[in-house]
Amino acid sequence: MRKLLAAALCLAATATGCGATVESSDDAKSTAVTLTNCGRKVTYDKVPERVVTNDVGITELMFALGLEGRMAGFAMPDDKGDLTGVPWKDGYDKVKWLSKDQLTKENVLDARGDFVFAGWNYGFRDDNGFTPDALKKLGIPSYLLTESCRNGRTKTSRGIMPPLDALYADLTNLGKLFGVQKRAATLIAGFKKQVAAVAAQEPARKPKVFLYDSGQDQPFTSGRWATPDEIISKAGGVNVMHDVDDSWTTVGWESVVERNPDVIVICDYGDVSAEQKKKFLLSYGPLRGVSAVKHKRIFVLDYVDLVESPRNPSAIARLGTYLRSVS
């Protein structure tokens, strides 16, 4: 990525080391493993050998656990940032890039995949027929990213636990399924230590923060269940949309103006650059009285920093440094 992520992330996982050898796959038992995924007990009859993943955060969860040897490929748009500086560059070099679009059943079948790790709106969608149930009919099990779990409040609303808990739950589950529990536990301990170090430097006054993903007529942002909510709070700020009982969702500009954030965090990805997003925010009339716009307090994080991924603790540290500088 354009930011110097590698060093920070290596520090977060010093006990394992970047590119460290994980437990032997021989340690992974061939007996059935039962996990709790999105509130349901799911039993997997065997350890997957040809995993297919969707999107950068999910793919890097596998890489962080040293599981690239268990992967058949991944799908990921090429607008998610420069991958040359990431700690898991070897994973990207070794695992086949199946598609630069959304994952499909055809991708999975062509790769001879025996397991799919994706999520609702992170690959799985009802409107295109690519769902866990559709894969099950093909005899292919799946695992849902916990950040994406549907919660039943509406047909599409997502989020069942605090975002960092979701990250730790997925690392724990994957560690158990693939027999790399020690690696998972070490990663989690390192991440918790890194997050705690940022919390120990919490600013005296917590700035109000708005996460801007995209959208001009209406902004797409993070409610309490998407990863930015906890990235903001652990960094020492307050997500102005914390009361929105959903994960990634659309709100109205009037609610942004009313809540008057001190800082706006831009999610950098897609065809519209972070600089273009910043220019829009600074020139958009209804926002001219908002504190963050008046004082040009706009901070940029990459997409993978802000979705559930092993880069979340590093994002907390970087945002924390910025918030302390403006509080």
Coordinates of C-alpha atoms in Angstrom, one line a residue:
M1 CA 0.0 0.0 0.0
R2 CA 1.1 3.6 -0.3
K3 CA 1.5 3.8 3.4
L4 CA 4.3 2.1 5.3
L5 CA 2.2 -0.8 6.6
A6 CA 4.8 -3.5 6.5
A7 CA 6.8 -2.4 9.5
A8 CA 3.8 -1.7 11.7
L9 CA 2.2 -5.0 10.9
C10 CA 5.4 -7.0 11.5
L11 CA 5.6 -5.4 14.9
A12 CA 2.1 -6.5 15.6
A13 CA 3.0 -10.1 14.9
T14 CA 6.6 -10.2 16.2
A15 CA 6.1 -13.5 17.9
T16 CA 5.3 -15.1 14.5
G17 CA 7.4 -12.9 12.3
C18 CA 6.5 -11.8 8.8
G19 CA 6.7 -14.8 6.5
A20 CA 7.3 -17.1 9.5
T21 CA 6.7 -20.8 9.2
V22 CA 3.4 -21.8 10.8
E23 CA 2.5 -25.1 12.4
S24 CA 2.8 -28.0 10.0
S25 CA -0.4 -28.7 8.1
D26 CA 0.1 -32.3 9.4
D27 CA -1.1 -30.9 12.7
A28 CA -4.5 -30.3 11.1
K29 CA -6.7 -33.2 12.1
S30 CA -8.7 -34.9 9.4
T31 CA -11.7 -35.4 11.8
A32 CA -14.7 -33.1 11.6
V33 CA -14.4 -29.6 13.1
T34 CA -17.5 -27.7 14.4
L35 CA -17.4 -23.9 14.5
T36 CA -19.8 -21.2 15.4
N37 CA -20.2 -18.9 12.4
C38 CA -22.7 -16.1 12.3
G39 CA -24.4 -17.6 15.3
R40 CA -24.8 -21.0 13.8
K41 CA -23.0 -24.2 14.5
V42 CA -21.3 -25.4 11.3
T43 CA -19.5 -28.7 10.9
Y44 CA -16.8 -29.2 8.4
D45 CA -16.0 -32.8 7.6
K46 CA -12.4 -32.3 6.6
V47 CA -9.6 -29.7 6.4
P48 CA -10.0 -27.7 3.2
E49 CA -7.2 -28.0 0.7
R50 CA -8.3 -25.7 -2.1
V51 CA -9.8 -22.6 -0.5
V52 CA -11.1 -19.8 -2.7
T53 CA -11.4 -16.3 -1.1
N54 CA -13.1 -13.0 -2.1
D55 CA -11.6 -9.6 -1.5
V56 CA -8.4 -8.3 0.0
G57 CA -9.2 -8.4 3.7
I58 CA -10.5 -12.0 3.6
T59 CA -7.6 -13.1 1.5
E60 CA -5.1 -11.5 3.9
L61 CA -6.6 -13.3 6.9
M62 CA -5.6 -16.5 5.2
F63 CA -2.1 -15.2 4.4
A64 CA -1.6 -13.9 7.9
L65 CA -2.2 -17.4 9.2
G66 CA 0.3 -18.8 6.8
L67 CA -2.4 -20.7 4.8
E68 CA -1.5 -19.8 1.3
G69 CA -0.6 -23.4 0.7
R70 CA -4.2 -24.3 1.3
M71 CA -5.5 -21.8 -1.3
A72 CA -6.6 -22.4 -4.9
G73 CA -7.1 -18.7 -5.6
F74 CA -8.8 -15.4 -4.8
A75 CA -11.0 -12.8 -6.4
M76 CA -10.3 -9.1 -5.8
P77 CA -10.8 -5.9 -7.8
D78 CA -7.5 -4.2 -8.7
D79 CA -8.6 -0.9 -7.2
K80 CA -7.9 -1.8 -3.6
G81 CA -4.4 -0.3 -3.5
D82 CA -0.8 -1.2 -4.2
L83 CA 0.0 -4.6 -2.9
T84 CA 3.8 -4.4 -3.2
G85 CA 4.5 -3.3 0.3
V86 CA 2.3 -5.6 2.3
P87 CA 3.7 -8.1 4.8
W88 CA 2.1 -11.0 3.0
K89 CA 3.4 -10.2 -0.5
D90 CA 4.6 -13.8 -0.8
G91 CA 1.0 -15.0 -0.5
Y92 CA -0.1 -12.8 -3.5
D93 CA 2.9 -14.1 -5.4
K94 CA 2.0 -17.7 -4.7
V95 CA -1.8 -17.8 -5.0
K96 CA -3.6 -17.4 -8.2
W97 CA -5.6 -14.2 -8.8
L98 CA -8.8 -15.8 -10.3
S99 CA -10.8 -12.7 -11.0
K100 CA -10.6 -8.9 -10.7
D101 CA -14.4 -8.8 -10.2
Q102 CA -16.8 -10.5 -7.7
L103 CA -16.3 -14.2 -7.1
T104 CA -18.6 -16.5 -9.0
K105 CA -19.5 -20.2 -8.9
E106 CA -17.6 -20.6 -12.2
N107 CA -14.5 -19.2 -10.6
V108 CA -14.7 -21.7 -7.8
L109 CA -15.4 -24.6 -10.0
D110 CA -12.7 -23.7 -12.5
A111 CA -10.2 -23.5 -9.6
R112 CA -11.5 -26.9 -8.2
G113 CA -12.2 -25.1 -5.0
D114 CA -13.3 -27.2 -2.0
F115 CA -14.1 -24.3 0.3
V116 CA -15.1 -20.7 -0.1
F117 CA -14.3 -17.9 2.4
A118 CA -16.4 -14.8 1.6
G119 CA -19.1 -12.7 3.2
W120 CA -22.4 -10.9 2.5
N121 CA -21.5 -8.0 0.3
Y122 CA -18.0 -9.4 0.3
G123 CA -18.7 -11.9 -2.5
F124 CA -21.9 -13.4 -1.4
R125 CA -25.0 -11.8 -2.9
D126 CA -28.6 -12.9 -3.3
D127 CA -29.2 -11.0 -6.6
N128 CA -26.5 -13.0 -8.5
G129 CA -27.2 -16.4 -7.0
F130 CA -23.7 -16.7 -5.4
T131 CA -24.6 -17.7 -1.9
P132 CA -23.6 -20.3 0.7
D133 CA -26.7 -22.3 -0.1
A134 CA -25.9 -22.4 -3.8
L135 CA -22.4 -23.6 -3.1
K136 CA -23.8 -26.2 -0.6
K137 CA -25.8 -27.7 -3.5
L138 CA -22.6 -28.1 -5.4
G139 CA -21.0 -29.9 -2.4
I140 CA -18.8 -26.9 -1.5
P141 CA -18.8 -25.7 2.1
S142 CA -18.2 -22.1 3.0
Y143 CA -17.4 -19.7 5.8
L144 CA -18.9 -16.3 6.3
L145 CA -16.8 -13.3 7.3
T146 CA -18.1 -12.4 10.7
E147 CA -18.2 -8.6 10.0
S148 CA -20.7 -9.5 7.3
C149 CA -23.1 -11.6 9.3
R150 CA -26.7 -10.7 8.8
N151 CA -28.5 -9.9 12.1
G152 CA -32.2 -10.1 11.2
R153 CA -33.1 -6.5 11.9
T154 CA -33.8 -6.1 8.2
K155 CA -33.2 -8.4 5.2
T156 CA -29.8 -6.8 4.6
S157 CA -28.6 -5.3 7.9
R158 CA -25.3 -6.8 9.1
G159 CA -23.2 -7.0 12.2
I160 CA -23.5 -9.3 15.3
M161 CA -20.5 -8.3 17.5
P162 CA -18.0 -5.5 17.9
P163 CA -15.7 -5.4 14.8
L164 CA -12.5 -6.4 16.5
D165 CA -14.2 -9.2 18.2
A166 CA -15.3 -10.3 14.7
L167 CA -11.7 -10.2 13.6
Y168 CA -10.6 -12.3 16.5
A169 CA -13.5 -14.7 16.1
D170 CA -12.5 -15.4 12.5
L171 CA -8.8 -15.9 13.3
T172 CA -9.7 -18.3 16.1
N173 CA -12.2 -20.3 13.9
L174 CA -9.8 -20.5 11.0
G175 CA -7.0 -21.5 13.3
K176 CA -9.1 -24.3 14.6
L177 CA -10.3 -25.5 11.2
F178 CA -6.8 -25.5 9.6
G179 CA -4.9 -26.7 12.7
V180 CA -2.9 -23.4 13.2
Q181 CA -4.3 -22.5 16.6
K182 CA -1.0 -21.3 17.9
R183 CA -0.4 -19.0 15.0
A184 CA -3.9 -17.6 15.4
A185 CA -3.5 -17.1 19.1
T186 CA -0.2 -15.3 18.7
L187 CA -1.6 -13.0 16.0
I188 CA -4.6 -12.1 18.2
A189 CA -2.3 -11.4 21.2
G190 CA -0.1 -9.2 19.2
F191 CA -3.0 -7.3 17.7
K192 CA -4.6 -6.8 21.2
K193 CA -1.3 -5.5 22.5
Q194 CA -1.0 -3.0 19.6
V195 CA -4.5 -1.8 20.1
A196 CA -4.0 -1.4 23.9
A197 CA -0.9 0.7 23.3
V198 CA -2.9 3.1 21.3
A199 CA -5.7 3.2 23.9
A200 CA -3.2 4.1 26.5
Q201 CA -2.5 7.3 24.6
E202 CA -6.1 8.3 24.3
P203 CA -6.5 12.1 23.8
A204 CA -8.1 14.1 26.5
R205 CA -10.9 15.2 24.2
K206 CA -12.2 12.6 21.8
P207 CA -12.8 14.1 18.4
K208 CA -16.0 13.3 16.6
V209 CA -15.2 11.3 13.4
F210 CA -17.2 10.6 10.2
L211 CA -16.2 7.8 7.9
Y212 CA -16.7 8.7 4.2
D213 CA -16.6 5.8 1.9
S214 CA -18.3 7.2 -1.2
G215 CA -21.5 8.8 -2.6
Q216 CA -22.4 12.4 -3.4
D217 CA -26.2 12.4 -3.2
Q218 CA -26.0 10.3 0.0
P219 CA -22.8 9.2 1.8
F220 CA -22.0 5.6 2.3
T221 CA -20.5 5.2 5.7
S222 CA -20.0 2.9 8.8
G223 CA -22.5 2.2 11.5
R224 CA -21.6 0.6 14.8
W225 CA -21.0 -2.9 13.3
A226 CA -18.6 -2.2 10.5
T227 CA -14.8 -2.1 11.2
P228 CA -14.4 1.7 11.0
D229 CA -16.5 2.1 14.1
E230 CA -14.0 0.4 16.4
I231 CA -11.0 1.7 14.5
I232 CA -12.2 5.2 15.3
S233 CA -13.1 4.4 18.9
K234 CA -9.9 2.5 19.7
A235 CA -7.9 5.3 18.0
G236 CA -9.4 7.8 20.5
G237 CA -12.3 9.2 18.6
V238 CA -16.1 8.8 18.4
N239 CA -17.9 7.6 15.3
V240 CA -20.7 10.1 14.7
M241 CA -22.8 7.2 13.2
H242 CA -22.3 4.8 16.1
D243 CA -26.0 4.8 16.7
V244 CA -26.7 3.4 13.3
D245 CA -27.6 -0.2 13.9
D246 CA -25.9 -1.6 10.8
S247 CA -22.5 -2.1 9.4
W248 CA -21.7 -0.4 6.0
T249 CA -24.8 1.6 5.1
T250 CA -26.1 4.9 3.5
V251 CA -27.1 7.9 5.6
G252 CA -28.2 11.5 4.8
W253 CA -25.9 14.5 4.6
E254 CA -28.2 16.3 7.0
S255 CA -27.3 13.8 9.7
V256 CA -23.6 14.5 9.0
V257 CA -24.1 18.2 9.3
E258 CA -26.2 17.9 12.5
R259 CA -23.5 15.7 14.1
N260 CA -20.7 18.1 13.1
P261 CA -17.7 15.8 13.0
D262 CA -14.2 17.2 13.9
V263 CA -12.5 14.8 11.5
I264 CA -13.5 13.0 8.3
V265 CA -11.8 9.7 7.4
I266 CA -11.8 8.9 3.7
C267 CA -11.9 5.2 2.6
D268 CA -9.5 5.1 -0.3
Y269 CA -10.4 2.7 -3.1
G270 CA -12.3 2.6 -6.4
D271 CA -12.4 4.8 -9.5
V272 CA -12.7 7.9 -7.5
S273 CA -9.4 8.7 -5.8
A274 CA -9.0 9.9 -2.2
E275 CA -7.9 13.3 -3.5
Q276 CA -11.1 13.6 -5.6
K277 CA -13.2 12.6 -2.6
K278 CA -11.4 15.2 -0.5
K279 CA -12.0 17.9 -3.1
F280 CA -15.7 17.0 -3.2
L281 CA -16.0 17.1 0.6
L282 CA -14.2 20.5 0.9
S283 CA -16.4 22.0 -1.9
Y284 CA -19.8 20.5 -1.1
G285 CA -22.0 23.4 0.0
P286 CA -24.0 21.7 2.8
L287 CA -20.8 20.7 4.6
R288 CA -19.2 24.2 4.6
G289 CA -20.1 24.8 8.3
V290 CA -18.9 21.3 9.5
S291 CA -15.8 21.6 11.7
A292 CA -13.8 18.9 9.8
V293 CA -14.4 20.8 6.5
K294 CA -13.7 24.3 7.9
H295 CA -10.4 23.1 9.4
K296 CA -9.6 20.7 6.6
R297 CA -9.2 17.8 9.0
I298 CA -9.4 14.9 6.6
F299 CA -7.4 11.7 7.0
V300 CA -7.1 8.9 4.5
L301 CA -7.0 5.2 5.2
D302 CA -7.0 2.4 2.5
Y303 CA -10.0 0.1 1.9
V304 CA -8.2 -2.9 3.4
D305 CA -7.5 -0.9 6.6
L306 CA -11.2 -0.3 7.1
V307 CA -12.7 -3.7 6.3
E308 CA -12.1 -6.7 8.6
S309 CA -8.5 -7.6 8.0
P310 CA -5.2 -8.2 9.8
R311 CA -4.3 -4.6 8.9
N312 CA -6.9 -3.1 11.4
P313 CA -4.6 -2.7 14.4
S314 CA -2.1 -0.8 12.2
A315 CA -4.9 1.5 11.0
I316 CA -5.9 2.1 14.6
A317 CA -2.3 3.2 15.4
R318 CA -2.0 5.5 12.5
L319 CA -5.4 7.1 13.0
G320 CA -4.7 7.4 16.7
T321 CA -1.5 9.4 15.9
Y322 CA -3.5 11.8 13.7
L323 CA -6.4 12.3 16.2
R324 CA -3.9 13.1 19.0
S325 CA -2.4 15.8 16.7
V326 CA -5.8 17.5 16.2
S327 CA -7.4 17.1 19.6

